[in-house]
CSV table of C-alpha atoms in Angstrom, one decimal:
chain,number,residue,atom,x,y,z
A,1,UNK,CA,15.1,0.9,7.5
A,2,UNK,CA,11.9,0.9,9.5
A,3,UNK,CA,10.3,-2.8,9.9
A,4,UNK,CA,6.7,-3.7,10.3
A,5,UNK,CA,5.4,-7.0,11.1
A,6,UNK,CA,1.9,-8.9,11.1
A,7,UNK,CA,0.8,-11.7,12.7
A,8,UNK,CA,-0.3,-14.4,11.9
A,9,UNK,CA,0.6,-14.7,8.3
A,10,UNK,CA,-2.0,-17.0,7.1
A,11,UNK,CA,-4.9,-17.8,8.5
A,12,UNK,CA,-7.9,-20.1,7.7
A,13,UNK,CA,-11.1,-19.7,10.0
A,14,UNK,CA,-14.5,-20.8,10.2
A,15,UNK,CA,-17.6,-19.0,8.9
A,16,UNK,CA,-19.1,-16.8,12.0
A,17,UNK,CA,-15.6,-16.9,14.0
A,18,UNK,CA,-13.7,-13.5,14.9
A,19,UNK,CA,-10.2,-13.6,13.6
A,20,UNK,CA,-7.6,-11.2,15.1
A,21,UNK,CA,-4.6,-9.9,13.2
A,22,UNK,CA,-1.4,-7.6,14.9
A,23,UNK,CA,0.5,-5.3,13.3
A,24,UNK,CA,3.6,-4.2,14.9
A,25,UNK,CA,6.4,-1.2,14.0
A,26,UNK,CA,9.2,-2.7,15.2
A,27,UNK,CA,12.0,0.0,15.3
A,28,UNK,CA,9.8,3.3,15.8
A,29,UNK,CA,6.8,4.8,17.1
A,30,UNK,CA,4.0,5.1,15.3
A,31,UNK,CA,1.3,7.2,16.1
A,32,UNK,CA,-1.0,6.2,13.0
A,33,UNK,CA,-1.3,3.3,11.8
A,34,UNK,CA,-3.2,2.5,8.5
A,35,UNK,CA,-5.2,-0.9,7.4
A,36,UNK,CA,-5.5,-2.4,3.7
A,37,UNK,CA,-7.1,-5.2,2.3
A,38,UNK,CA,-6.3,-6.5,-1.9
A,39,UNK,CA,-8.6,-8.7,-2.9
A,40,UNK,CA,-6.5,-10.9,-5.8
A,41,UNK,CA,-4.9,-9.2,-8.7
A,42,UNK,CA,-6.7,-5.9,-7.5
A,43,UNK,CA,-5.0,-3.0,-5.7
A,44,UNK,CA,-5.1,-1.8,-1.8
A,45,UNK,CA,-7.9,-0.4,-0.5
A,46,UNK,CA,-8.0,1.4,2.6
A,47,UNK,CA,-10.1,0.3,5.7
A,48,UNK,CA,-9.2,2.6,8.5
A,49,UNK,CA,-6.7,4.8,10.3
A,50,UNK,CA,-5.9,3.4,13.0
A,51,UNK,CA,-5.3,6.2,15.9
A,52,UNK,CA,-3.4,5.1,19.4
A,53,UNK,CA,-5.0,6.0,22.2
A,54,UNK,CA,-8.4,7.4,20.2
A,55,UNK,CA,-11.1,5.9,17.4
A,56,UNK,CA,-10.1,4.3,14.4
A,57,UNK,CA,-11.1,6.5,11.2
A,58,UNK,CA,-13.1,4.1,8.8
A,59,UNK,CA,-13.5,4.6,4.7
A,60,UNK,CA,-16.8,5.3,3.6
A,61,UNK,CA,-18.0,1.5,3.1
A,62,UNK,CA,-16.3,-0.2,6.3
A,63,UNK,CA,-18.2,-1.4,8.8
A,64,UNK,CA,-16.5,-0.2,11.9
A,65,UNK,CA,-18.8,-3.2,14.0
A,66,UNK,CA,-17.1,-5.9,12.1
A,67,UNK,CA,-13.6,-4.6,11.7
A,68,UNK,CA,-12.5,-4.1,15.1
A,69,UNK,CA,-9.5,-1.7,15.1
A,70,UNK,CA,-7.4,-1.1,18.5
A,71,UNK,CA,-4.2,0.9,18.5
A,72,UNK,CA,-3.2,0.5,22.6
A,73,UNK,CA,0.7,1.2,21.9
A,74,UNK,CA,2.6,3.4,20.0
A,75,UNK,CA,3.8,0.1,18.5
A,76,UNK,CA,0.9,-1.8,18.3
A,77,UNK,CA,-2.5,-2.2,16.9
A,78,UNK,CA,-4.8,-4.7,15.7
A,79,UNK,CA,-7.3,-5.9,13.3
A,80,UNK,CA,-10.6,-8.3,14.4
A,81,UNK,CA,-12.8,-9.4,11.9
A,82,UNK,CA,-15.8,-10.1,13.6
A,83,UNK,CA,-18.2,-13.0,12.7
A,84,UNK,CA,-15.9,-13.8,9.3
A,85,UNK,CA,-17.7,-14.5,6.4
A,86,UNK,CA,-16.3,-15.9,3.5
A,87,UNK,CA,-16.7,-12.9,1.7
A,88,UNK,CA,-14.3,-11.6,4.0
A,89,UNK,CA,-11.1,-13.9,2.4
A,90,UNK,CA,-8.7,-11.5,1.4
A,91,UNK,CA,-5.1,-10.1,2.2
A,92,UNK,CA,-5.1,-7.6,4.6
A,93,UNK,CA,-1.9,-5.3,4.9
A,94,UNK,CA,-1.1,-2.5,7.8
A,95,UNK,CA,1.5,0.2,7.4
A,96,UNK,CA,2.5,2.7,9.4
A,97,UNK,CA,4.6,5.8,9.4
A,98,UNK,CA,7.3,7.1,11.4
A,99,UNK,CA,6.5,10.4,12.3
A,100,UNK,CA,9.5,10.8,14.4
A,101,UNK,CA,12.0,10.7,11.3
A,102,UNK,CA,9.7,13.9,9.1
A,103,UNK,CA,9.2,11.2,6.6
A,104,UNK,CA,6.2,10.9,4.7
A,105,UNK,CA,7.2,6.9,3.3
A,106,UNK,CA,4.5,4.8,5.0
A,107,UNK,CA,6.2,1.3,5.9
A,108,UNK,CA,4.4,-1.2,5.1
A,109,UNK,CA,3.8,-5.4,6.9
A,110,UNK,CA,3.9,-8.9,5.0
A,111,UNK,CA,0.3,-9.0,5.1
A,112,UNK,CA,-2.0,-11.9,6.9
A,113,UNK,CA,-3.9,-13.9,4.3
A,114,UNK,CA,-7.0,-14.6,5.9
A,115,UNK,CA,-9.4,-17.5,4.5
A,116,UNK,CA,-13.0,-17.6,5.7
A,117,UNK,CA,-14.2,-21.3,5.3
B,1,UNK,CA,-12.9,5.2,-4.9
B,2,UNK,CA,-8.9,5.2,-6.5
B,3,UNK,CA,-7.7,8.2,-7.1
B,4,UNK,CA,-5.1,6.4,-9.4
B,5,UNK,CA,-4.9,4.8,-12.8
B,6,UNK,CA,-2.2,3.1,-13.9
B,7,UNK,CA,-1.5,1.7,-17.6
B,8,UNK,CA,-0.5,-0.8,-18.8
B,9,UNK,CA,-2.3,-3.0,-16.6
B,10,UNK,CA,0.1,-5.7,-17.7
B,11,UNK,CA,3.8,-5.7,-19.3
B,12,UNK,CA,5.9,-8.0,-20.8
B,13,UNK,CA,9.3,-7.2,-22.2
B,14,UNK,CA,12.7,-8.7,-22.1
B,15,UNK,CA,15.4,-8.5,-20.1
B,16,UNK,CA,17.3,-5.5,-20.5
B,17,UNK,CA,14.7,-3.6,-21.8
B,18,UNK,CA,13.0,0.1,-20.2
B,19,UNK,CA,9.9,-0.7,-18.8
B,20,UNK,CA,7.5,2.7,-18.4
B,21,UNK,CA,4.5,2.5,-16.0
B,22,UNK,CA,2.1,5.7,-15.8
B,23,UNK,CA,-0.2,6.8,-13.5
B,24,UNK,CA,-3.0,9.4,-13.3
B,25,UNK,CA,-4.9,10.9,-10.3
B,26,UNK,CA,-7.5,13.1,-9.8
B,27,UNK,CA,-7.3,15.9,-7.2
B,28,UNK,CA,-4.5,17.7,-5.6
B,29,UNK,CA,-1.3,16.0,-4.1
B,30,UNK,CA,1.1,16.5,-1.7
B,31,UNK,CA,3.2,13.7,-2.6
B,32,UNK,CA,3.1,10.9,-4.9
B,33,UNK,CA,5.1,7.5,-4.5
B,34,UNK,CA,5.3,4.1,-5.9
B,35,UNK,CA,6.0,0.7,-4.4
B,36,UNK,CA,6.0,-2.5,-5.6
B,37,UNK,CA,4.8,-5.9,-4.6
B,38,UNK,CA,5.8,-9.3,-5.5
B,39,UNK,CA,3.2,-11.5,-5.6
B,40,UNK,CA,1.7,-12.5,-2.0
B,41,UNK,CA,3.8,-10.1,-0.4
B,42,UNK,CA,3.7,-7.2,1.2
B,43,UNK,CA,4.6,-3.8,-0.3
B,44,UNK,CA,8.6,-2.2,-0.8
B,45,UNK,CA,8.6,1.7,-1.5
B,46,UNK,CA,10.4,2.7,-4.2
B,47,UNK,CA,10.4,6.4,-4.7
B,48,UNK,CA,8.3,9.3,-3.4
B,49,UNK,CA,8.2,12.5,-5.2
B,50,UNK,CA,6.9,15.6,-4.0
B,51,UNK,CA,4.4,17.8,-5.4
B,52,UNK,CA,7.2,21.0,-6.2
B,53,UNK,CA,9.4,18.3,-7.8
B,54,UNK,CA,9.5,17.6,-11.3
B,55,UNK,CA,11.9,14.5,-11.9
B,56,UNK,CA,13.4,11.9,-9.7
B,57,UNK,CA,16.1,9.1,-9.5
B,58,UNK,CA,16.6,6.2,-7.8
B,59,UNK,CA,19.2,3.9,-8.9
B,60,UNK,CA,17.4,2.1,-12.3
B,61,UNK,CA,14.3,3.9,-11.6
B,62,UNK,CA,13.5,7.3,-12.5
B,63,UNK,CA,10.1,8.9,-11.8
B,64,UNK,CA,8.5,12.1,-13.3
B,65,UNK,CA,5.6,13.8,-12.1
B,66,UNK,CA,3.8,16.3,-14.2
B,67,UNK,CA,1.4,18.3,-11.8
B,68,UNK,CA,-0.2,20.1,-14.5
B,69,UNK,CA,-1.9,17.0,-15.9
B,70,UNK,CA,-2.4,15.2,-12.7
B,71,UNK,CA,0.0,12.6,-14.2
B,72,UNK,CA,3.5,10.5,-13.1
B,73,UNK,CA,5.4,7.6,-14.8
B,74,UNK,CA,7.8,5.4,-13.5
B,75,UNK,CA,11.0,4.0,-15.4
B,76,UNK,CA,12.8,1.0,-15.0
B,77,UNK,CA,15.9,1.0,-17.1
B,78,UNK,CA,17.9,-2.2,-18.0
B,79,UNK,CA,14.8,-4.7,-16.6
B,80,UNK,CA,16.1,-7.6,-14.8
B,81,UNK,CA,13.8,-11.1,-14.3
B,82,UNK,CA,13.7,-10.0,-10.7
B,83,UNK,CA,12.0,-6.8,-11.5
B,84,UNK,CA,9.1,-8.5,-12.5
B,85,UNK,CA,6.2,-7.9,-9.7
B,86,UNK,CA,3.5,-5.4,-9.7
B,87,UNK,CA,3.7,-1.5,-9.2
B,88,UNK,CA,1.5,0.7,-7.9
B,89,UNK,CA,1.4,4.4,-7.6
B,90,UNK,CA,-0.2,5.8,-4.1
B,91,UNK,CA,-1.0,9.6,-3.8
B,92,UNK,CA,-0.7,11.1,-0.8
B,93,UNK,CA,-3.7,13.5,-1.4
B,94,UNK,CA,-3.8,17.3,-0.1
B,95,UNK,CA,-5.8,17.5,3.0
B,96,UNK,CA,-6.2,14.1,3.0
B,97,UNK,CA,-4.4,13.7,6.4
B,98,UNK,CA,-1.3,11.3,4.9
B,99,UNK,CA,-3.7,8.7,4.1
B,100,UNK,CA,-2.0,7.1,0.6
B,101,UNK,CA,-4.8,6.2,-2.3
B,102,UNK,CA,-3.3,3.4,-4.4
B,103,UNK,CA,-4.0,3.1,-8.0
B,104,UNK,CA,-5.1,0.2,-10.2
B,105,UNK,CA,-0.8,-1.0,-10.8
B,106,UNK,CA,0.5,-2.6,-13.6
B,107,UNK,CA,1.9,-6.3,-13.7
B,108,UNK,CA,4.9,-6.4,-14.8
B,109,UNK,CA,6.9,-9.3,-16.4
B,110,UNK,CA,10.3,-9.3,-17.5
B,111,UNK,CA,11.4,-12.0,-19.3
B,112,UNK,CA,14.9,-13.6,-19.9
């Protein structure tokens, strides 16, 4: 089946530091990309779609200035989180779907766990 | 906000037991599906059912989606200790250009 992947994994950052996160369809093309973040024991909410080649598409509540979104490939985009807070510590989870193959299953990454300190 | 809610919020049964997992939503669908995550992972999908279909199978799981009262439910049969991980249900909501609302999910834990 389709694979996603993020990188990094993990990471632990200072307060006021932009973190950058990559999320990467590894078999297919995807056109639109989607961004999550789960706080603990809570369920996904969605950030943004992530468009290549045109503006991500925040959620009412996002701030598009601190959550940089770039899709520059049909197999790439990325996630900065500008001037981290810890407030921002949470798992953040991309997915993307292969439009290619009709199918409306969204394939989703590992996450990055990303710890504001 | 979710568009889904999911009870129980937590289960515990033993092993070879049927676990059941519902889900409500709130506006129209074009599709619903549930994953499942173990913890500190990403998420696996399971099952997606489509807004004409009534009932679906998947191995142990089966999935039923009642339209009329906005409602699904998912069924494990025969639970296995490796089951145990938390579901969610995501609706993929009509006009909503594919994006997938998730709902609250339900911990499961199946014990041996």
């Amino acid at each position: 089946g389709a694979v996603v992947s993020q990188h990094p994994s993990r990471v632990i950052c200072k307060s006021g530091t932009s973190v950058k996160i990559e999320c990467r369809s590894l078999d297919f093309q995807a056109t639109t990309m989607f961004w999550y973040r789960q706080f603990p024991k809570q369920s996904l909410m969605l950030m943004a779609t992530s468009n290549e080649g045109s503006k991500a598409t925040y959620e009412q509540g996002v701030e598009k200035d601190k959550f940089l979104i770039n899709h520059a490939s049909l197999t790439l985009s990325t996630l900065t989180v500008t001037s981290a807070h810890p407030e921002d510590s949470s798992f953040y989870i991309c997915s993307a779907r292969d439009w290619l193959a009709g199918s409306y299953e969204q394939y989703f990454g590992p996450g990055t766990r990303l710890t504001v300190t | 906000s979710q568009q889904g809610e999911e009870d129980p919020q937590a289960l515990s049964i033993q092993e070879g037991e049927n676990a059941t997992m519902n889900c409500s939503y709130k506006t129209s669908i074009n599709n619903l599906q549930w994953y499942r995550q173990n913890s500190g992972r990403g998420l696996v999908h399971l099952i997606l059912i489509r807004s004409n279909e009534r009932e679906k199978h998947s191995g142990r799981l089966r999935v039923t989606l009642d339209t009329s009262k906005k409602s699904s439910s998912l069924l494990i049969t025969a639970s296995r200790a490796a089951d145990t991980a938390s579901y969610f249900c995501a609706t993929d909501i009509t006009g909503g250009g594919n994006k997938l609302t998730f709902g609250t999910g339900t911990q499961l834990k199946v014990e041996l």
